[in-house]
Coordinates of C-alpha atoms and ligand atoms in Angstrom, one line a residue:
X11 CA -5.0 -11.1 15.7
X12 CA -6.9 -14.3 15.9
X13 CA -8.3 -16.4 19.1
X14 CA -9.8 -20.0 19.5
X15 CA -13.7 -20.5 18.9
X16 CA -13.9 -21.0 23.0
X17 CA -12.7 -17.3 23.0
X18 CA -14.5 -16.1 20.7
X19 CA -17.6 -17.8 22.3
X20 CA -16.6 -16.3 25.7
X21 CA -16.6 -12.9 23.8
X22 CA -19.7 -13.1 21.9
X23 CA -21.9 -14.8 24.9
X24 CA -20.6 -11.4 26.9
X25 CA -22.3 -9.4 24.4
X26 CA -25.9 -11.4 24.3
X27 CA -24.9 -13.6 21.3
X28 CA -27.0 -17.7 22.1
X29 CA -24.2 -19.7 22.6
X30 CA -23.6 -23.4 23.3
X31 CA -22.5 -23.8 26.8
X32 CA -19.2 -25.2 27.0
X33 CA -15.3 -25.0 28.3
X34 CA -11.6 -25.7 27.3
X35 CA -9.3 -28.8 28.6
X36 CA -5.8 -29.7 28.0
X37 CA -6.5 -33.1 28.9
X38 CA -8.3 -36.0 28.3
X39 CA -9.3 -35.6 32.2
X40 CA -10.4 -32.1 31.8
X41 CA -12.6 -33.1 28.9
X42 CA -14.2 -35.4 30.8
X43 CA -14.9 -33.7 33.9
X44 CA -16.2 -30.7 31.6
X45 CA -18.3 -33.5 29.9
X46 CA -19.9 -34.1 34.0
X47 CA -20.3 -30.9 35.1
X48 CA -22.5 -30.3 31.8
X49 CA -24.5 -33.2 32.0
X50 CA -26.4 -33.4 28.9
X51 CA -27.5 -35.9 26.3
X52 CA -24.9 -35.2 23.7
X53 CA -21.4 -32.9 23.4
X54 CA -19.2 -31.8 21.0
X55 CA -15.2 -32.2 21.2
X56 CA -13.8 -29.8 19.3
X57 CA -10.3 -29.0 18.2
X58 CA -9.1 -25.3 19.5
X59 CA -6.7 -24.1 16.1
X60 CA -6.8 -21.1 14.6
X61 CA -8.0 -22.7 11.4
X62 CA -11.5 -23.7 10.0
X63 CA -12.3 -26.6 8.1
X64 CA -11.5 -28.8 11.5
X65 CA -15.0 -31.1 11.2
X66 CA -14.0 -32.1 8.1
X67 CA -10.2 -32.7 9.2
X68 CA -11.3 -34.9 11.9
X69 CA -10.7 -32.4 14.9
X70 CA -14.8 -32.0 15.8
X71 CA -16.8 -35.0 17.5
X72 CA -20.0 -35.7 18.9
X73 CA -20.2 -38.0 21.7
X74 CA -23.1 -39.3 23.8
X75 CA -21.3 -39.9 27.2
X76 CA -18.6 -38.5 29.3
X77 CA -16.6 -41.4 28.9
X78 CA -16.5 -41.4 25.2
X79 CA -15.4 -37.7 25.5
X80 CA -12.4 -38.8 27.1
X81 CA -11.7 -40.5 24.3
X82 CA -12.6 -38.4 21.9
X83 CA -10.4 -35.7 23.7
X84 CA -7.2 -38.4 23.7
X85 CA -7.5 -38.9 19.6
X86 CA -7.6 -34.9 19.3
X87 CA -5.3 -34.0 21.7
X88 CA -1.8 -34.1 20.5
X89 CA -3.2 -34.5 16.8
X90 CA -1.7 -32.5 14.1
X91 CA -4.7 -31.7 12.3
X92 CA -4.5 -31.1 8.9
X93 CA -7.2 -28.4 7.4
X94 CA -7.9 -26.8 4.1
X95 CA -6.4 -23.7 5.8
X96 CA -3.6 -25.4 7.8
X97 CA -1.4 -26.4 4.9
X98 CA 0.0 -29.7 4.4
X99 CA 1.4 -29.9 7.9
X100 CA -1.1 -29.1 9.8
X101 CA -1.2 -27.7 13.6
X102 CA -0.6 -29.5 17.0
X103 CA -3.9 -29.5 19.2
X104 CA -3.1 -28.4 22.5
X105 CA -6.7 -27.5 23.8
X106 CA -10.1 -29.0 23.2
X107 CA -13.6 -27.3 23.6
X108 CA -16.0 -29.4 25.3
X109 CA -19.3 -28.2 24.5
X110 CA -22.7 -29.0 24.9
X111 CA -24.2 -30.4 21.3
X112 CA -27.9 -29.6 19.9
X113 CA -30.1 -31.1 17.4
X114 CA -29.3 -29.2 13.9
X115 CA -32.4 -29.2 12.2
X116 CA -30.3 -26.6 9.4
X117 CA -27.3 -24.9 9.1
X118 CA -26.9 -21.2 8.2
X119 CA -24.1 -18.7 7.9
X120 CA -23.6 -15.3 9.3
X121 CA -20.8 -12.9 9.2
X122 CA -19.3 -9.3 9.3
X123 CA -16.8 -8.2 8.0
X124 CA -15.3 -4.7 6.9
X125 CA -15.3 -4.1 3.5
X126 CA -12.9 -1.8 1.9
X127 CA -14.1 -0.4 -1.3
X128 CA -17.5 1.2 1.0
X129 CA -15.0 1.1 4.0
X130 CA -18.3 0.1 6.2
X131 CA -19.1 -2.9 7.8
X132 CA -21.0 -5.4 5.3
X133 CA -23.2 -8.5 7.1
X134 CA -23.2 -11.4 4.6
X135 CA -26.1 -14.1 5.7
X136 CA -26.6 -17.4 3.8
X137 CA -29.4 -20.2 4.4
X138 CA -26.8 -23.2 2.9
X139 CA -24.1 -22.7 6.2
X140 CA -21.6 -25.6 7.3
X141 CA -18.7 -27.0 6.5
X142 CA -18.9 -25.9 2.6
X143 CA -19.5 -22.3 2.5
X144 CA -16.5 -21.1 0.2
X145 CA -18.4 -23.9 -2.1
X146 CA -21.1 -21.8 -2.0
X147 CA -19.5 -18.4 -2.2
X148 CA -17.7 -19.5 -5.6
X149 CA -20.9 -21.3 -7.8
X150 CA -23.9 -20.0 -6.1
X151 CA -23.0 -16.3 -4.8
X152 CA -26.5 -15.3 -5.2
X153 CA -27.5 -17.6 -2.3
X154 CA -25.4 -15.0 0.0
X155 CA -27.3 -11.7 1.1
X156 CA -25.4 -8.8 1.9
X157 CA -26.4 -5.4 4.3
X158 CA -24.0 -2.5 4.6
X159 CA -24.2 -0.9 7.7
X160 CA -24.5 2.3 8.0
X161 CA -21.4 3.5 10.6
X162 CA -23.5 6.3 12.0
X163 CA -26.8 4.5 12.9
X164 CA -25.5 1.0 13.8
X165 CA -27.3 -1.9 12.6
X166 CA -31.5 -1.0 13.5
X167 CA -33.6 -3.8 13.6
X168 CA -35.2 -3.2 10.2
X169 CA -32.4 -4.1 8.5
X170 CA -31.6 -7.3 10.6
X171 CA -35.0 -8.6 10.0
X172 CA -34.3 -8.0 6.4
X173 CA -31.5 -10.4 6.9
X174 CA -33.3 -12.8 9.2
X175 CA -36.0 -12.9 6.6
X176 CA -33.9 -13.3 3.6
X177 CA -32.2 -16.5 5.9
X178 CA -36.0 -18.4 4.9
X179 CA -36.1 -18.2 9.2
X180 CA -39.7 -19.4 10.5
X181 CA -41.9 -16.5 12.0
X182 CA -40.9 -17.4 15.4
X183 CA -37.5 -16.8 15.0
X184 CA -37.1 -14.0 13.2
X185 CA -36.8 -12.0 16.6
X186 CA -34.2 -14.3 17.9
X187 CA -32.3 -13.6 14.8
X188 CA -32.6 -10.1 14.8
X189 CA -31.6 -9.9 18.4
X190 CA -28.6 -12.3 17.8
X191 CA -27.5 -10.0 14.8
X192 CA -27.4 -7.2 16.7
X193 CA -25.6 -8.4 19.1
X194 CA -23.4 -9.6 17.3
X195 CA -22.6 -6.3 15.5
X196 CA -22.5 -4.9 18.9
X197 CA -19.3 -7.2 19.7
X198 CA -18.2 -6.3 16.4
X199 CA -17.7 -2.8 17.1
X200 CA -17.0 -2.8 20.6
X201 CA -14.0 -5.5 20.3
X202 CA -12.7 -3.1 17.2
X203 CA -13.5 -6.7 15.1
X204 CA -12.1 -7.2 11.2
X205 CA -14.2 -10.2 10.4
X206 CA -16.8 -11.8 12.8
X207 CA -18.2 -15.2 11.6
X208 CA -20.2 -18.4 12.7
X209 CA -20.5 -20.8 10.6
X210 CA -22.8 -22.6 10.9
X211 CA -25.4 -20.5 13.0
X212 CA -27.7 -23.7 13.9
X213 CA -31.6 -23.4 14.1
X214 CA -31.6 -26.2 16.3
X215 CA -34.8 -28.7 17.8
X216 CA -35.1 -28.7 21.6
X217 CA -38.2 -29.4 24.3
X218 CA -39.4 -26.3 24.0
X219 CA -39.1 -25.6 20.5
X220 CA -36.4 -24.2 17.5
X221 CA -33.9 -22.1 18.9
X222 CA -30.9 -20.2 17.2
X223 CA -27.7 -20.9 18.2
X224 CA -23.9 -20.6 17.3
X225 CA -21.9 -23.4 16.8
X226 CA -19.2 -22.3 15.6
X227 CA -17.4 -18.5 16.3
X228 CA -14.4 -16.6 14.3
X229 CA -13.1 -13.1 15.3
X230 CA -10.2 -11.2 13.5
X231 CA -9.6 -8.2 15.5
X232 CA -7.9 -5.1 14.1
X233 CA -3.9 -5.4 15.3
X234 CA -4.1 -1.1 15.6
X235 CA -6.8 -1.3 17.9
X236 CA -5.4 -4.0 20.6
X237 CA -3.6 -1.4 22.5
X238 CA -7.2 -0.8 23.8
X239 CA -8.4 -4.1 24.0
X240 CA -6.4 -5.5 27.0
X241 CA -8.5 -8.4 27.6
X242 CA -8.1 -9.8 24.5
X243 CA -4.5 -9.1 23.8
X244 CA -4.7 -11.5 26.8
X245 CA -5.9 -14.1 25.0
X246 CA -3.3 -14.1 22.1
X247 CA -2.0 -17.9 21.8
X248 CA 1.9 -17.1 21.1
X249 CA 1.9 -21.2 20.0
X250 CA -0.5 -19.7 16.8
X251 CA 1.9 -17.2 15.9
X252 CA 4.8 -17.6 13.8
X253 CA 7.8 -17.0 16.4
X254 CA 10.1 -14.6 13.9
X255 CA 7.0 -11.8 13.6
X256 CA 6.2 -12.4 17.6
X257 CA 9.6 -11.3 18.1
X258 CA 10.2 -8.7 15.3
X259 CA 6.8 -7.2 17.0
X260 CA 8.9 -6.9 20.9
X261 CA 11.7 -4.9 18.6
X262 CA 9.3 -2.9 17.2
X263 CA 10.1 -4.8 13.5
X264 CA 7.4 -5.6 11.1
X265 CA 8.0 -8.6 9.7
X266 CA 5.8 -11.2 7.9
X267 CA 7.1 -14.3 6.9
X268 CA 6.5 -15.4 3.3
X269 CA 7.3 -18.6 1.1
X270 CA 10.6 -17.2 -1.1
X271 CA 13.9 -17.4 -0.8
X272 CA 15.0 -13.6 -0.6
X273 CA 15.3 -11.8 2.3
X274 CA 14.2 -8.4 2.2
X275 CA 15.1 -5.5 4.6
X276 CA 13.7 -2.0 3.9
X277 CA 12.8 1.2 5.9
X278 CA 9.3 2.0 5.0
X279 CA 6.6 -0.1 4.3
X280 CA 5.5 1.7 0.8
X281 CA 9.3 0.7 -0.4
X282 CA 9.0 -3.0 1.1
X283 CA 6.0 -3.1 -1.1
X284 CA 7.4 -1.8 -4.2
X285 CA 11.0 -4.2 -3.3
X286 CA 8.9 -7.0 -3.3
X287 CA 7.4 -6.3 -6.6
X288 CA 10.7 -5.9 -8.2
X289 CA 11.6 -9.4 -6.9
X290 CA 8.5 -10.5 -8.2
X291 CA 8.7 -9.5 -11.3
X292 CA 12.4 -10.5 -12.1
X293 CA 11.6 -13.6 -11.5
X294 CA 12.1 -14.3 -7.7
X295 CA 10.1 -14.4 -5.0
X296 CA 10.4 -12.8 -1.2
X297 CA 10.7 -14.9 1.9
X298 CA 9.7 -12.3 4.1
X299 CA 8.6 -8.6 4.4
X300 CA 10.8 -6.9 6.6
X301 CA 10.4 -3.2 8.0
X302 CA 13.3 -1.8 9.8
X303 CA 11.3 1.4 10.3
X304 CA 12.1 5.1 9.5
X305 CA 15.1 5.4 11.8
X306 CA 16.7 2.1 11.7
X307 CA 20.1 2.0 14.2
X308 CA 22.8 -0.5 14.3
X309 CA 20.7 -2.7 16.7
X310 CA 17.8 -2.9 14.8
X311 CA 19.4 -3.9 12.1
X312 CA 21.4 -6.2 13.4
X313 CA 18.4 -7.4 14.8
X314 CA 16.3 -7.5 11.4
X315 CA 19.7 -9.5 10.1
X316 CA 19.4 -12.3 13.0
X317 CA 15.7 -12.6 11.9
X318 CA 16.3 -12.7 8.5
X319 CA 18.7 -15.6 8.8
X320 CA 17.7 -17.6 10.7
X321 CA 14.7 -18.1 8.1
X322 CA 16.5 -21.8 6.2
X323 CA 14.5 -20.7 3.2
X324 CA 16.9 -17.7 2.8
X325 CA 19.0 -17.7 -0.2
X326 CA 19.7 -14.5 -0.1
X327 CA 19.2 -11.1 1.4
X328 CA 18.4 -7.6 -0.2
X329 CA 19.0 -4.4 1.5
X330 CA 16.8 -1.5 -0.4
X331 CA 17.2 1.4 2.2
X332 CA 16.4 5.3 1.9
X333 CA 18.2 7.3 3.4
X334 CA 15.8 10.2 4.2
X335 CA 16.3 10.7 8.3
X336 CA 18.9 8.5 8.3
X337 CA 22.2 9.3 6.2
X338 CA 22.9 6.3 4.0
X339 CA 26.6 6.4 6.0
X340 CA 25.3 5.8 9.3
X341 CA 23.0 2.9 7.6
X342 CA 26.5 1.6 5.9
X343 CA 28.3 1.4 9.0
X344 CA 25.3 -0.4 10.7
X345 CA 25.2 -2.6 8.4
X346 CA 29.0 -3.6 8.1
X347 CA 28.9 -3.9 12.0
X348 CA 25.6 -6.1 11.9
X349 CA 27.8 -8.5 8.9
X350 CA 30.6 -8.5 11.1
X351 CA 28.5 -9.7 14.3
X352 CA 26.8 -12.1 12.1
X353 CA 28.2 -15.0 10.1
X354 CA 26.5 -14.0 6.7
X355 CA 26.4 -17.1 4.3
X356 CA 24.3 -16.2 1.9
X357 CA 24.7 -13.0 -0.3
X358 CA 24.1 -9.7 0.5
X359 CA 22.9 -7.3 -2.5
X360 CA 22.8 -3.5 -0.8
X361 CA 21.2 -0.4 -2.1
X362 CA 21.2 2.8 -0.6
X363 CA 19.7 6.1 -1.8
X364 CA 19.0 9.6 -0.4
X365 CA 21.7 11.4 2.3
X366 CA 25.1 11.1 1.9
X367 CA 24.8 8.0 -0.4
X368 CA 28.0 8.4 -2.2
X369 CA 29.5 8.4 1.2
X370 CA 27.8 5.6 2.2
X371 CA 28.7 3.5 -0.6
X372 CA 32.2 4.4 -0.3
X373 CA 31.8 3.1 3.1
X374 CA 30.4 -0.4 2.0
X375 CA 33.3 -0.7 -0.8
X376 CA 35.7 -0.1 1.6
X377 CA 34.7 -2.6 4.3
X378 CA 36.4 -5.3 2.3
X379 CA 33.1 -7.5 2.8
X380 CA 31.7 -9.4 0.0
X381 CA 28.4 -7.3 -1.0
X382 CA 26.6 -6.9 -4.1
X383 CA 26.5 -2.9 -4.3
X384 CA 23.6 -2.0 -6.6
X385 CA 22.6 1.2 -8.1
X386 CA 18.6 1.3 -8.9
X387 CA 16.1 -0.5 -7.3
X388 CA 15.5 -3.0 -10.4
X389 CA 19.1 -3.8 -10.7
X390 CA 19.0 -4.8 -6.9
X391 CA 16.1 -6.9 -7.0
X392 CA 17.8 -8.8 -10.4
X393 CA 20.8 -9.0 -8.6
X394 CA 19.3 -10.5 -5.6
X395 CA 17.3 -12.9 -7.7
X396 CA 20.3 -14.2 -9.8
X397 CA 22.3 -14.7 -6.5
X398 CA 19.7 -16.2 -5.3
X399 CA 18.9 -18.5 -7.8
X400 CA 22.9 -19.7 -8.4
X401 CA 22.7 -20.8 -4.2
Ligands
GDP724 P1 -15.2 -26.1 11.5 O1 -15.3 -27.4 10.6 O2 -13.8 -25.8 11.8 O3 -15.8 -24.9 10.8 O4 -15.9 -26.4 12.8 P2 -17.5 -26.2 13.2 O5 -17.5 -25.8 14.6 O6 -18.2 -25.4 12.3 O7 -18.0 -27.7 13.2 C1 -18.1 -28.5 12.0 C2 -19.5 -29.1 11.9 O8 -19.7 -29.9 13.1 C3 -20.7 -28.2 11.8 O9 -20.9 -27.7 10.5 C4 -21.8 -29.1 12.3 O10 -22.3 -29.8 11.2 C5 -21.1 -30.0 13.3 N1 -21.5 -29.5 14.6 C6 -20.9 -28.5 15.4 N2 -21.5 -28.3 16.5 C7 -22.6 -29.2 16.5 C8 -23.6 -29.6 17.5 O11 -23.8 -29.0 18.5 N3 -24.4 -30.6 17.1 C9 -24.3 -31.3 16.0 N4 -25.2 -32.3 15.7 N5 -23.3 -31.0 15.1 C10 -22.5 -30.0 15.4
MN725 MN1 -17.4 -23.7 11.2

């Protein structure tokens, strides 16, 4: 699960991590009296999407004035911003963060994330952050340093003032850096995090000297672990997610939308994986992954049918179901009574092994519906992709 950078902020600031002040409006009225209540020289307007890349899309502003905050807040507002990670059509701004702005004297990046081959917890720290970090990440990887953490001990400050120093950070900052680190990596842990980043972490100028400060704030948090995260489950922004896997999720269906044209249902994720690989590699492509789960009834999939469906993309929908728990004739008759409820227009390629699959089969023939009936795995997926292909 993802949140908005003011979120994020909130979470991070809880744990000790410098960050700007600042608060959320829905309105150009908001914004402004945000702007007020702040009173400083300069602010930042800044688009709330789940999707980086907004400065350069037009979605972050700095304004000198409340009043020019308003209007900064009515271009945003309402915009559909387009992003390098939005995709062509972009994402509807519904919130802006009003925040106060500093004086960026340089921009550096910082981030956690867990990485799987050492399954521990790498911090990545580079002195060229901003808007062009994948930039740097692809022709100049050696200007990004790298710590693994070891699980046991936490991050100790020796290794974050490696990091600080390796950052170029003046002398004076180095303990700000190393405090803001471990804090950092505190939240990390204690929000059950999968990628923590701020980009850019700002040393920036102010009256009383060079501070550190983020300006920017992205937390993944691990789905498995939000049972115990209440608080943040609370701040899930159903408007992000796509609206077929928000309601596969309440059915207890995993599904994840993808860009092909075949739908997929299958009990077991390790067999959706493989199903998808088959399509792939005949030639097709999967519009979604679709998990009905180890003991799929008739309502769930009818359910996982209605979801499929009502993707347009669908050309045309795969069954690839194992019978291990379940007896392939019980899956047969939920699946005729799902067709029936349904008014199927696309073509429906089944394959069942395991339990009673020869009854099961018989079943299917005999419904007098119009399926594909398939025999291996690779003739279903070719089947489905031929169907598919003559729609
Ligand atoms: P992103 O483009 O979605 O990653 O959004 P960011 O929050 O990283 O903002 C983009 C850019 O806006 C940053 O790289 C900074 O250059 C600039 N920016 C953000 N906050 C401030 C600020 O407080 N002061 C100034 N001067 N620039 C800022
Ligand atoms: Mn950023």
């Amino acid at each position: 699960m993802n949140v908005h950078e003011y979120q994020a902020k909130e979470i991070l600031r809880a744990h000790g991590v410098n960050v700007q002040r600042g608060e959320v409006a829905s309105t150009p009225d908001e914004a402004e009296a945000i702007a007020r209540k702040l009173g400083c020289p300069m602010y930042m307007v800044k688009a709330q999407i789940h999707a980086g890349g907004r400065g350069k899309g037009g979605g972050v502003k700095l304004a000198t004035s409340p009043e020019e905050v308003r209007a900064h807040a009515e271009a945003i507002l309402g915009m559909q911003l387009v992003t390098h990670q939005t995709g062509p059509e972009g994402k509807l701004v519904r919130e802006v963060l009003v925040a106060e702005a500093n004086e960026i004297e340089k921009e550096l990046y910082l981030g956690m994330v867990i990485d799987r081959d050492s399954s521990r917890v790498v911090i990545m720290s580079s002195e060229e952050g901003g808007v062009d970090i994948e930039e740097v990440a692809a022709n100049r990887p050696e200007k990004i340093i790298k710590e693994t953490v070891e699980p046991a001990v936490g991050l100790p400050p020796f290794q974050a003032r490696k990091l600080a120093y390796g950052l170029g950070l003046p002398q004076t900052l180095i303990p700000k850096a190393t405090q803001l680190m471990m804090a950092l990596y505190d939240a990390f842990i204690a929000c059950d995090c999968s990628l923590a980043e701020i980009n850019p972490l700002a040393i920036t100028e102010t009256d009383g000297g060079q501070d550190l400060v983020a300006l920017d704030a992205k937390l993944n948090f691990d789905d498995n672990a939000l049972w115990r995260h209440e608080d943040i489950e609370a701040m899930r922004d159903p408007h992000e997610e796509d609206a077929r896997e928000l309601e596969a999720g309440k059915s207890g269906l995993s599904y994840i939308s993808l860009d092909g044209n075949i739908g997929c249902m299958v009990n077991g994720a390790g067999l959706a994986m493989s199903t998808m690989d088959l399509i792939k590699l005949h030639g097709g492509e999967p519009a979604n992954f679709l998990d009905v789960g180890g003991s799929a009834t008739t309502e769930t999939v009818t359910h996982a049918f209605r979801l499929i469906l009502a993707d347009e993309k669908v050309k045309a929908v795969l069954v690839n179901i194992f019978g291990g728990i379940m007896q392939c004739d019980v899956i047969a008759n939920g699946i005729i009574e799902a067709v029936k409820q349904m008014d199927l227009k696309v073509p429906l390629v089944v394959r069942l092994e395991g339990t009673n699959v020869e009854l099961g089969k018989q079943i299917l023939a005999d419904s007098g519906l119009n399926l594909i009936a398939a025999d291996g795995l690779s003739e279903a997926a070719q089947k489905a992709v031929e169907v598919a292909g003559n729609q």
